[in-house]
Amino acid sequence: MRQGLFGQVFKGAVMAAAGLAFVAGGALAKTELTVYTAVEAEDLKRYAEAFNEDYPDIEIKWVRDSTGIVTAKLLAEKNNPQADVVWGLAATSLLLMKGEGMLEPYAPEGLDKLDPKFRDKDNPPSWTGMDAWVASVCVNTVEANKNNLPTPTSWKDLTKPVYKGHVAMPNPNSSGTGFLDVSSWLQIFGEKGGWEFMDALHENISHYTHSGSKPCKQAAAGEVPIGVSFAFRGAKSKAAGAPLEIIVPKEGIGWDMEATAIIAGTGKLEAAKKLVDWSITEKANKLYNEGYAVVAIPGIAKPVKYFPEGITEAMIDNDFEFAANNRKAILAEWQKRYDGKSEPKN
Amino acid sequence: MLVIVLYLLIALAFPLYVMLSKSFETYAFRFDTVELQVDRGEGWGETLNAMALGEGLGIVDPGALVTTSDGRFPATSFFPDFSFRAKTLYRIRNTKEGSGGFLVKGRPATGTDWFELTSGEFRRVQIRPSQATGTGNYLSYFSTPALFTSIYNSLMIAMISTIVTVTLAFLYAYALTRSCMRFKGAFKMIAMVPILVPSLLAGIGLIYLFGKQSLVLKVAEWAFGEETVAPWWDMLANGAYGPSEIYGPTGIVIASVFFTFPHALIIIITALSIADARLYEAAIALRAPKPRIFRTVTIPGARYGLISAAFVVFNLVITDFGVPKVIGGQFNVLAVDIYKQVIGQQNFQMGAVVSVVLLIPALIAFTVDRIVQKKQVALLSARAVPYEPKPSRRFDRTMFAYCCFVAFFILGVLAVCQYAALIKFWPYNLSLSLGNYNFDVMDGGGWDSYANSIQMAFYTAIVGTFMVFTGAYMVEKGKGFNSGRTGFQFLAMMPMAIPGMVLGLAYIFFFNHPNNPLNFVYGTMGILVICTVTHFYTVSHLTAVTALKQMDPEFEAVSQSLKQPFTKIFARVTVPVCLPAILDISIYLFVNAMTTVSAVVFLYSPDTTLASVAVLNMDDAGDIAPAAAMGMMIFYTNAGVRLLHAGLTRGLHRRTQAWRTR
Amino acid sequence: MSESGAGGETDRTVYLRIEDLTKKFGGFTALKDVTLEIYEGEFVCFLGPSGCGKTTLLRAIAGLDIQTRGRVEQAGKDISALPPSERDFGIVFQSYALFPNLTVTRNIAYGLENRKASRAEIAARVTELLDLVGLPDQGDKYPAQLSGGQQQRIALARAIATSPGLLLLDEPLSALDAKVRVHLRHEVKDLQRRLGITTVMVTHDQEEALTMADRIVVMNHGVIEQIGTPLEIYRLPATSFVADFIGTMNFVPGTVSGPDRVRLAGVDLACESDGLAEGTAVTVAVRPEDIVVQSVQGGEENAVEARIGEMEFLGSFYRADLVSEGLGEARLRADLSINLVRSQGINEGDPLSVLLPRERIRIYPGSAVRG
């Protein structure tokens, strides 16, 4: 009798929940797209609003996290995808997903307008690019003065003993920014030179952060004088009033592309296609330009406020496939070298 | 009964089992199932087995093929003379259907057909690993120093924190039970405050107090002048325990002590308050000096309490994820490793391995605690005359000063969080602003998270209390089916030994499996509630069982003999009599649901982001001030609910519990 | 109503019939093939040491612990498989089991609700019951505000509120103070007599059983040792266990030495040997108060020469240890009245002739007897 009663209550609750979900789904004429993204939280509203100006019927449900986490989530859900679209995730991550057969190839309208660098080489492409997201170094001028630190101008500068304990950078294992830094150093300095550089840099690192924006935010807050991060974040913090200088190291800077793709097997393919179509429009590119100096459609980018000069020129010729295919090996090597040494220093 | 047993099986036993099997799921390159052919302009050469080829070249070690699911091996490695400009043609195929296969043009190929590729295309071919079962993950775990040093780190941190916490809590409890100082009630209340906040907040508070931009430093500079303070601070900052080290073991220990303090305190207070005054009188009559009385009467009397407190603290620290995540810096511990493996590296198998490793000390600590607790109960039932402290000016003052110091520190951590939350841009713009409360433009899900958390905590309290109380009722009042009841009791005790991270990860494996009919729960509020109820099941269950044990075992028999239905005795007698315990359980579940991070961090979805996880994510993104702001919102909510609970309990006491007073 | 009803009478109605009842808890057998009849209106006590199965038997009658095997019949109806709620009984426990959060009135009315009785009827019945148990003004109090004896009376009132055919009492007086206990014995017995309700009481207290019961069922190790009136049980214990358990008993080892004769270490006694063969090892039992010390002639049948050992003063009498060559190692305890000790000037160490009256001697086969 107890069981019976409880069983019925339970059954009732499940049915009610199911019913509610059904009603909720039916009542909204809007299509709801679950969009996974690594775009900065403060930009998501603007993106969605601009998109809804053109497609009011499609509602975007954001799932935002740092690059590593979104990538992990997508891979974890490989057999049971929750996302419909990925909008704003590192191209290296999307390449990984393509390798798992998780992306739906689609040639969006206006594909030909894009810089060929900003699309998957296959036809139809599995992903299309949005903008480039560029590494740079945030220096807190107040803290630097206090500690008598000269302003670094190159990556090699950061390995000088004077900066010992004054540099933070993201852990490439969890941060997309961290990974693009590491993969760019390996491309700039070569495999051997790259690791030698990182060995030297590691001596100066105060700590590795989990997210890519944190080193810059910490530099902005004075928790650390120098943060290896990305330009966009630095510009934002500078705008918020932080005494920051954003440095473009002269050897060149790593970058990754934020890109868009449809998750294979989505039940909302039509809406997903519309979103991807829109994501490469001029309007969208202009939106990206507010935070990123380089966008997918050539010739429309305007200089971004607080962005350091010469940033576009400094971008290295990035080999995404190298980065994606060697990701595993690079991360393992990085972890072996630097994560294992993280016992207390005293 | 069956439903509740089923609940614990689904919410606990199955997920853990799936996780365990996941830790044995390995990925390895199966080069022996890949075949290659080359055409250097003279027609296809002989068919080459990749394994043989690799071994011959010395690039493949058949004993070391283990990798992870996203491991890749470039096919060009098999041809040292490879040049993508050469006119050479390549063919590649699998000899076995369904193995890992390889990537052609970025897409997976698992069939057994030949692919014919130009060298430009072949350049991009990557071999993928196949799935297998074995101890490979464990082998690779214990051969990676970066991973297994965490075991040592975790144990060290947990042990140091345990010693510090138990010592501090013992002194505090001693002051509360053995002195005649004033404001005992207030001190006790303040000491309970850390329970109301996520452990993360302790880390954040410490960063503000002792970090690079230390508030302590700023205040000292303001009070004594920058010139006076600078040399002192430099000395501290460059010393072993200076602020530069707050990110690391020192910080973890201090923050761990902060959040485990009340847990230890409750246990030790209980142990100290069961002391028998007769023993003290006997000792005094035998003219034992005070230190000897302390050593021979006080400590042995509180022995089990101290041991129990030690193991509880040990368990809390070793399984905690929030503190080391926020303030651990480069200091790796097991709980954070699980997070890093899963979230950072997508290496779920290794995450499962670390989980299993973390389970071991947690299980040991749990077992010892249970054994000790049983002995403590035996002591409790002995008849004793309660000890009444006698006033002693010097002792009372010393104790008062000590309690003030501890209370000041606890409140200081919270105050500094609140202050930082209201500052526009610490430390460069100290004007007050509510900007940090604009959660919607930050990571973590914004104000919705806060609303979700309250909703989740509410559901957890309702559903959890119902499940727990009904379950405890079945165990306590059920008849027959004894082995089943013992099994249930065992299941109910289990969650205490399962670290939150482990539970959360096990839930991903179990509930996100496409073949699981319960798959629909994944990503909903439901799974968060289930997970939280399960995570905090044990303490609630024990509370309920204790309350039920105090009821006369014959109530049901009497009611049956009077031909009244079971529901009547349950509703009219059992529930009203146990109401204080039921309220305690619901408040316990609510508060913990508001503050928990570890289990739910793997399980929340965009619709169900939580405030506690938002604190984590905002801190992760470097938005420490908003993280502190959200943490304080959790504190105010919990404090409010606690007060409401206190009021409600008092009211109920007056109305329905009149029978308790003689 | 039943005066001291004798066991063998057949003219009375059997109200409760228990046949071959066996109850096992895992590997432990708590009851072994218990068969028993209880007559209408009778007050029966289950008496035995703890763990003898008496409570298990009561709970089986109530349906609280269903038997493993066997039959229970109440008022001619087989109730073996019925749940407690479908049987007809009221029950009182040692712990009273009063609902602490309900007032006395609500406790008593608990079983009257859901019975199509109007509120006024219930109120009237509660008042009647409160009067019956002698607590007319306590209706609005909570159980915790009453004394133990008062609580037990309320529990009794609650149990009989629905006028059940059978009243089950599970050690109802054990938790009370000695004085209250003696007082309540009479009250409960009196109430039972007035209501004429068939009653089964479980107790481990022989005095309680002897004073209250019409018949006593002595149990040990899950079996019934003896059923009988208090007098039968005391006078004619059927087994050495009963002999030992009820009252005080001297046990002396001996052997059957002829028809109606037993031999102790150094003396031959005449007694009923119940047809036991010559040479059988037996235990000879005699109660201390049955040992005659006054005007015993040496050489008389069953007279034993002894010496007074230790004398224990027990208020109204002395209990004296008797040492005798005729008894070998064994000691006899004899109750000597104060009067006798005073008039005869008996002291420790004095020689004394005692008589073990033939009709007061019981013999039991076997020698394994405690004490």
Coordinates of N, CA, C and O in Angstrom, one line a residue, chain B residues 315-417:
Chain B
N315 N 38.2 14.0 5.8 CA 37.3 13.6 4.6 C 36.9 14.9 3.9 O 36.9 14.9 2.6
L316 N 36.4 15.9 4.6 CA 35.9 17.1 4.0 C 37.1 17.8 3.2 O 36.8 18.2 2.1
V317 N 38.2 17.8 3.8 CA 39.3 18.5 3.1 C 39.8 17.8 1.8 O 40.0 18.3 0.8
I318 N 40.0 16.4 2.0 CA 40.5 15.7 0.9 C 39.5 15.6 -0.3 O 40.0 15.5 -1.4
T319 N 38.3 15.7 0.0 CA 37.3 15.7 -1.1 C 36.9 17.1 -1.6 O 36.2 17.2 -2.6
D320 N 37.3 18.1 -0.9 CA 36.9 19.4 -1.3 C 37.5 19.9 -2.6 O 38.7 19.6 -2.8
F321 N 36.8 20.6 -3.4 CA 37.2 21.0 -4.7 C 37.3 22.5 -4.8 O 38.2 23.1 -5.4
G322 N 36.4 23.2 -4.1 CA 36.3 24.6 -4.2 C 37.6 25.3 -3.7 O 38.1 26.2 -4.5
V323 N 38.0 25.0 -2.6 CA 39.2 25.7 -2.0 C 40.4 25.6 -2.9 O 41.0 26.6 -3.3
P324 N 40.9 24.4 -3.2 CA 42.1 24.3 -4.0 C 41.9 24.9 -5.4 O 42.9 25.3 -6.0
K325 N 40.7 24.8 -5.8 CA 40.4 25.4 -7.2 C 40.7 26.9 -7.2 O 41.3 27.4 -8.1
V326 N 40.2 27.6 -6.1 CA 40.3 29.0 -6.1 C 41.7 29.5 -5.7 O 42.3 30.4 -6.2
I327 N 42.3 28.8 -4.7 CA 43.4 29.4 -4.1 C 44.7 28.5 -4.2 O 45.7 28.8 -3.7
G328 N 44.5 27.3 -4.8 CA 45.5 26.3 -4.8 C 46.7 26.6 -5.7 O 47.7 26.1 -5.6
G329 N 46.5 27.6 -6.7 CA 47.5 27.9 -7.6 C 48.0 26.7 -8.3 O 47.2 26.0 -8.9
Q330 N 49.3 26.5 -8.3 CA 49.9 25.3 -9.0 C 49.9 24.1 -8.2 O 50.6 23.1 -8.6
F331 N 49.4 24.1 -7.0 CA 49.4 23.0 -6.1 C 48.3 22.0 -6.5 O 47.2 22.3 -6.2
N332 N 48.7 20.9 -7.1 CA 47.7 19.9 -7.5 C 47.1 19.1 -6.4 O 47.9 18.5 -5.7
V333 N 45.8 18.9 -6.3 CA 45.3 17.9 -5.4 C 44.3 17.1 -6.2 O 43.9 17.4 -7.3
L334 N 43.9 15.9 -5.6 CA 43.1 15.0 -6.3 C 41.8 15.5 -6.9 O 41.4 15.3 -8.0
A335 N 41.1 16.2 -6.0 CA 39.8 16.7 -6.4 C 39.8 17.6 -7.6 O 39.0 17.5 -8.5
V336 N 40.8 18.5 -7.6 CA 41.0 19.4 -8.7 C 41.5 18.6 -10.0 O 41.1 18.9 -11.1
D337 N 42.3 17.6 -9.7 CA 42.8 16.8 -10.9 C 41.6 16.2 -11.6 O 41.6 16.1 -12.9
I338 N 40.6 15.7 -10.9 CA 39.4 15.1 -11.6 C 38.8 16.2 -12.5 O 38.5 15.9 -13.7
Y339 N 38.7 17.4 -12.0 CA 38.1 18.5 -12.7 C 39.0 18.7 -14.0 O 38.5 18.9 -15.1
K340 N 40.3 18.8 -13.7 CA 41.2 19.1 -14.8 C 41.2 18.0 -15.9 O 41.2 18.3 -17.1
Q341 N 41.2 16.8 -15.4 CA 41.2 15.7 -16.4 C 39.9 15.7 -17.2 O 40.0 15.5 -18.5
V342 N 38.8 15.9 -16.6 CA 37.5 15.8 -17.3 C 37.2 17.1 -18.1 O 37.0 17.0 -19.3
I343 N 37.3 18.2 -17.4 CA 36.9 19.5 -18.1 C 38.1 20.0 -19.0 O 37.8 20.4 -20.1
G344 N 39.3 19.9 -18.5 CA 40.4 20.5 -19.3 C 40.8 19.6 -20.4 O 41.1 20.1 -21.5
Q345 N 40.9 18.3 -20.1 CA 41.5 17.4 -21.1 C 40.6 16.4 -21.7 O 41.0 15.6 -22.5
Q346 N 39.4 16.5 -21.4 CA 38.4 15.6 -21.9 C 38.7 14.2 -21.7 O 38.3 13.3 -22.4
N347 N 39.6 13.9 -20.7 CA 40.0 12.5 -20.5 C 39.1 11.9 -19.4 O 39.5 11.9 -18.2
F348 N 38.0 11.5 -19.8 CA 37.0 11.0 -18.8 C 37.5 9.7 -18.1 O 37.3 9.5 -17.0
Q349 N 38.2 8.9 -18.9 CA 38.7 7.6 -18.3 C 39.7 8.0 -17.2 O 39.7 7.4 -16.1
M350 N 40.6 8.9 -17.4 CA 41.6 9.3 -16.4 C 40.9 10.0 -15.2 O 41.2 9.8 -14.1
G351 N 39.8 10.7 -15.5 CA 39.0 11.3 -14.5 C 38.5 10.2 -13.6 O 38.5 10.4 -12.3
A352 N 38.0 9.1 -14.2 CA 37.5 8.0 -13.4 C 38.6 7.4 -12.6 O 38.3 7.0 -11.4
V353 N 39.8 7.3 -13.1 CA 40.9 6.7 -12.4 C 41.2 7.5 -11.1 O 41.3 7.0 -10.0
V354 N 41.3 8.9 -11.3 CA 41.6 9.7 -10.2 C 40.5 9.6 -9.2 O 40.7 9.6 -7.9
S355 N 39.2 9.5 -9.6 CA 38.1 9.3 -8.7 C 38.3 8.1 -7.9 O 38.0 8.2 -6.7
V356 N 38.6 7.0 -8.5 CA 38.8 5.8 -7.7 C 39.9 6.0 -6.7 O 39.8 5.6 -5.5
V357 N 41.0 6.7 -7.1 CA 42.1 6.9 -6.2 C 41.7 7.8 -5.0 O 42.0 7.5 -3.9
L358 N 40.8 8.8 -5.3 CA 40.3 9.7 -4.2 C 39.4 8.9 -3.3 O 39.3 9.2 -2.1
L359 N 38.7 7.9 -3.9 CA 37.7 7.2 -3.1 C 38.4 6.4 -1.9 O 37.8 6.3 -0.9
I360 N 39.6 6.0 -2.2 CA 40.2 5.1 -1.2 C 40.4 5.8 0.2 O 39.9 5.3 1.2
P361 N 41.2 7.0 0.2 CA 41.3 7.6 1.5 C 40.0 8.0 2.1 O 39.8 7.9 3.3
A362 N 39.1 8.4 1.2 CA 37.8 8.9 1.7 C 37.0 7.7 2.4 O 36.4 7.9 3.5
L363 N 37.1 6.5 1.8 CA 36.4 5.4 2.3 C 37.1 5.0 3.7 O 36.3 4.6 4.6
I364 N 38.4 5.0 3.7 CA 39.1 4.6 5.0 C 38.6 5.6 6.1 O 38.2 5.1 7.2
A365 N 38.7 6.9 5.8 CA 38.4 7.9 6.8 C 36.9 7.7 7.3 O 36.6 7.7 8.5
F366 N 36.1 7.4 6.3 CA 34.7 7.2 6.6 C 34.5 6.0 7.5 O 33.7 6.0 8.5
T367 N 35.1 4.9 7.2 CA 35.0 3.6 8.0 C 35.4 3.8 9.4 O 34.7 3.5 10.4
V368 N 36.6 4.5 9.6 CA 37.1 4.7 10.9 C 36.1 5.6 11.7 O 35.8 5.3 12.8
D369 N 35.6 6.6 11.0 CA 34.7 7.5 11.7 C 33.5 6.7 12.2 O 33.0 6.9 13.3
R370 N 33.0 5.8 11.3 CA 31.8 5.1 11.7 C 32.0 4.2 13.0 O 31.2 4.2 13.9
I371 N 33.2 3.6 13.0 CA 33.5 2.7 14.1 C 33.6 3.5 15.4 O 33.0 3.2 16.4
V372 N 34.3 4.7 15.3 CA 34.5 5.5 16.4 C 33.1 6.1 16.9 O 32.8 6.1 18.1
Q373 N 32.3 6.5 15.9 CA 31.0 7.0 16.3 C 30.2 6.0 17.1 O 29.5 6.4 18.1
K374 N 30.3 4.7 16.7 CA 29.5 3.7 17.5 C 29.9 3.7 18.9 O 29.1 3.6 19.8
K375 N 31.3 3.8 19.1 CA 31.8 3.8 20.5 C 31.3 5.0 21.3 O 31.0 4.9 22.5
Q376 N 31.3 6.1 20.6 CA 30.8 7.4 21.2 C 29.4 7.2 21.7 O 29.1 7.7 22.8
V377 N 28.6 6.6 20.9 CA 27.2 6.4 21.3 C 27.1 5.6 22.6 O 26.4 5.9 23.5
A378 N 28.0 4.6 22.7 CA 28.0 3.8 23.9 C 28.3 4.6 25.1 O 27.7 4.4 26.1
L379 N 29.2 5.5 24.9 CA 29.6 6.4 26.0 C 28.4 7.3 26.4 O 28.2 7.5 27.6
L380 N 27.7 7.8 25.4 CA 26.6 8.7 25.6 C 25.5 8.1 26.5 O 24.9 8.7 27.3
S381 N 25.3 6.8 26.3 CA 24.1 6.2 27.0 C 24.5 5.9 28.5 O 23.6 5.7 29.3
A382 N 25.7 6.0 28.8 CA 26.1 5.8 30.2 C 25.5 6.9 31.1 O 25.5 8.1 30.6
R383 N 25.1 6.6 32.3 CA 24.5 7.6 33.1 C 25.7 8.5 33.7 O 26.6 7.9 34.3
A384 N 25.5 9.7 33.6 CA 26.6 10.6 34.1 C 25.9 11.9 34.6 O 24.9 12.3 34.2
V385 N 26.6 12.5 35.5 CA 26.2 13.8 36.0 C 26.8 14.9 35.2 O 28.0 14.9 35.1
P386 N 26.1 15.7 34.5 CA 26.7 16.7 33.6 C 27.6 17.7 34.4 O 27.3 18.1 35.5
Y387 N 28.7 18.0 33.7 CA 29.7 18.9 34.3 C 29.3 20.3 34.2 O 28.8 20.8 33.2
E388 N 29.4 21.1 35.4 CA 29.0 22.5 35.4 C 30.3 23.3 35.6 O 31.0 23.1 36.6
P389 N 30.7 24.1 34.7 CA 32.0 24.9 34.9 C 31.8 25.9 36.0 O 30.8 26.4 36.3
K390 N 33.0 26.1 36.7 CA 33.0 27.1 37.7 C 33.7 28.3 37.2 O 34.7 28.2 36.5
P391 N 33.3 29.5 37.6 CA 34.0 30.7 37.1 C 35.4 30.8 37.5 O 35.8 30.4 38.6
S392 N 36.3 31.3 36.6 CA 37.7 31.5 37.0 C 38.2 32.6 36.1 O 38.2 32.5 34.9
R393 N 38.4 33.8 36.7 CA 38.7 35.0 36.0 C 39.7 34.8 34.9 O 39.5 35.2 33.7
R394 N 40.8 34.3 35.3 CA 41.9 34.3 34.3 C 41.6 33.4 33.1 O 41.8 33.7 32.0
F395 N 41.1 32.2 33.5 CA 40.8 31.2 32.4 C 39.7 31.7 31.5 O 39.8 31.7 30.3
D396 N 38.7 32.3 32.1 CA 37.5 32.8 31.3 C 38.0 33.9 30.4 O 37.5 33.9 29.2
R397 N 38.8 34.7 30.9 CA 39.3 35.8 30.0 C 40.2 35.3 28.9 O 40.0 35.8 27.7
T398 N 41.0 34.4 29.2 CA 41.9 33.9 28.1 C 41.0 33.2 27.0 O 41.2 33.4 25.8
M399 N 40.0 32.4 27.5 CA 39.1 31.8 26.5 C 38.3 32.8 25.7 O 38.1 32.6 24.6
F400 N 37.9 33.8 26.4 CA 37.1 34.9 25.8 C 38.0 35.5 24.7 O 37.5 35.7 23.5
A401 N 39.2 35.8 25.0 CA 40.1 36.4 24.0 C 40.3 35.5 22.8 O 40.2 35.9 21.6
Y402 N 40.5 34.2 23.1 CA 40.7 33.3 22.0 C 39.5 33.2 21.1 O 39.6 33.3 19.9
C403 N 38.3 33.1 21.7 CA 37.1 33.0 20.9 C 36.9 34.3 20.1 O 36.4 34.2 18.9
C404 N 37.2 35.4 20.7 CA 37.1 36.7 20.0 C 37.9 36.7 18.7 O 37.5 37.0 17.6
F405 N 39.1 36.2 18.9 CA 40.1 36.1 17.8 C 39.5 35.2 16.6 O 39.5 35.6 15.5
V406 N 39.0 34.0 17.0 CA 38.5 33.1 16.0 C 37.2 33.8 15.3 O 37.1 33.8 14.1
A407 N 36.3 34.3 16.1 CA 35.1 34.9 15.6 C 35.4 36.0 14.7 O 34.8 36.2 13.6
F408 N 36.4 36.8 15.1 CA 36.8 38.0 14.3 C 37.3 37.5 13.0 O 37.0 38.1 11.9
F409 N 38.1 36.5 13.0 CA 38.7 36.0 11.7 C 37.5 35.5 10.8 O 37.5 35.8 9.6
I410 N 36.6 34.7 11.4 CA 35.5 34.2 10.6 C 34.7 35.3 9.9 O 34.5 35.3 8.7
L411 N 34.3 36.2 10.8 CA 33.5 37.4 10.3 C 34.4 38.2 9.3 O 33.8 38.8 8.4
G412 N 35.7 38.3 9.6 CA 36.5 39.1 8.8 C 36.6 38.6 7.3 O 36.5 39.4 6.4
V413 N 36.6 37.3 7.2 CA 36.7 36.7 5.9 C 35.4 37.1 5.1 O 35.4 37.5 3.9
L414 N 34.3 37.0 5.8 CA 33.0 37.4 5.1 C 32.9 38.9 4.8 O 32.5 39.3 3.8
A415 N 33.3 39.7 5.8 CA 33.2 41.1 5.7 C 34.1 41.6 4.5 O 33.6 42.4 3.7
V416 N 35.3 41.0 4.4 CA 36.1 41.5 3.3 C 35.5 41.1 2.0 O 35.6 41.8 1.0
C417 N 34.9 39.9 1.9 CA 34.2 39.5 0.7 C 33.1 40.5 0.3 O 32.9 41.0 -0.8

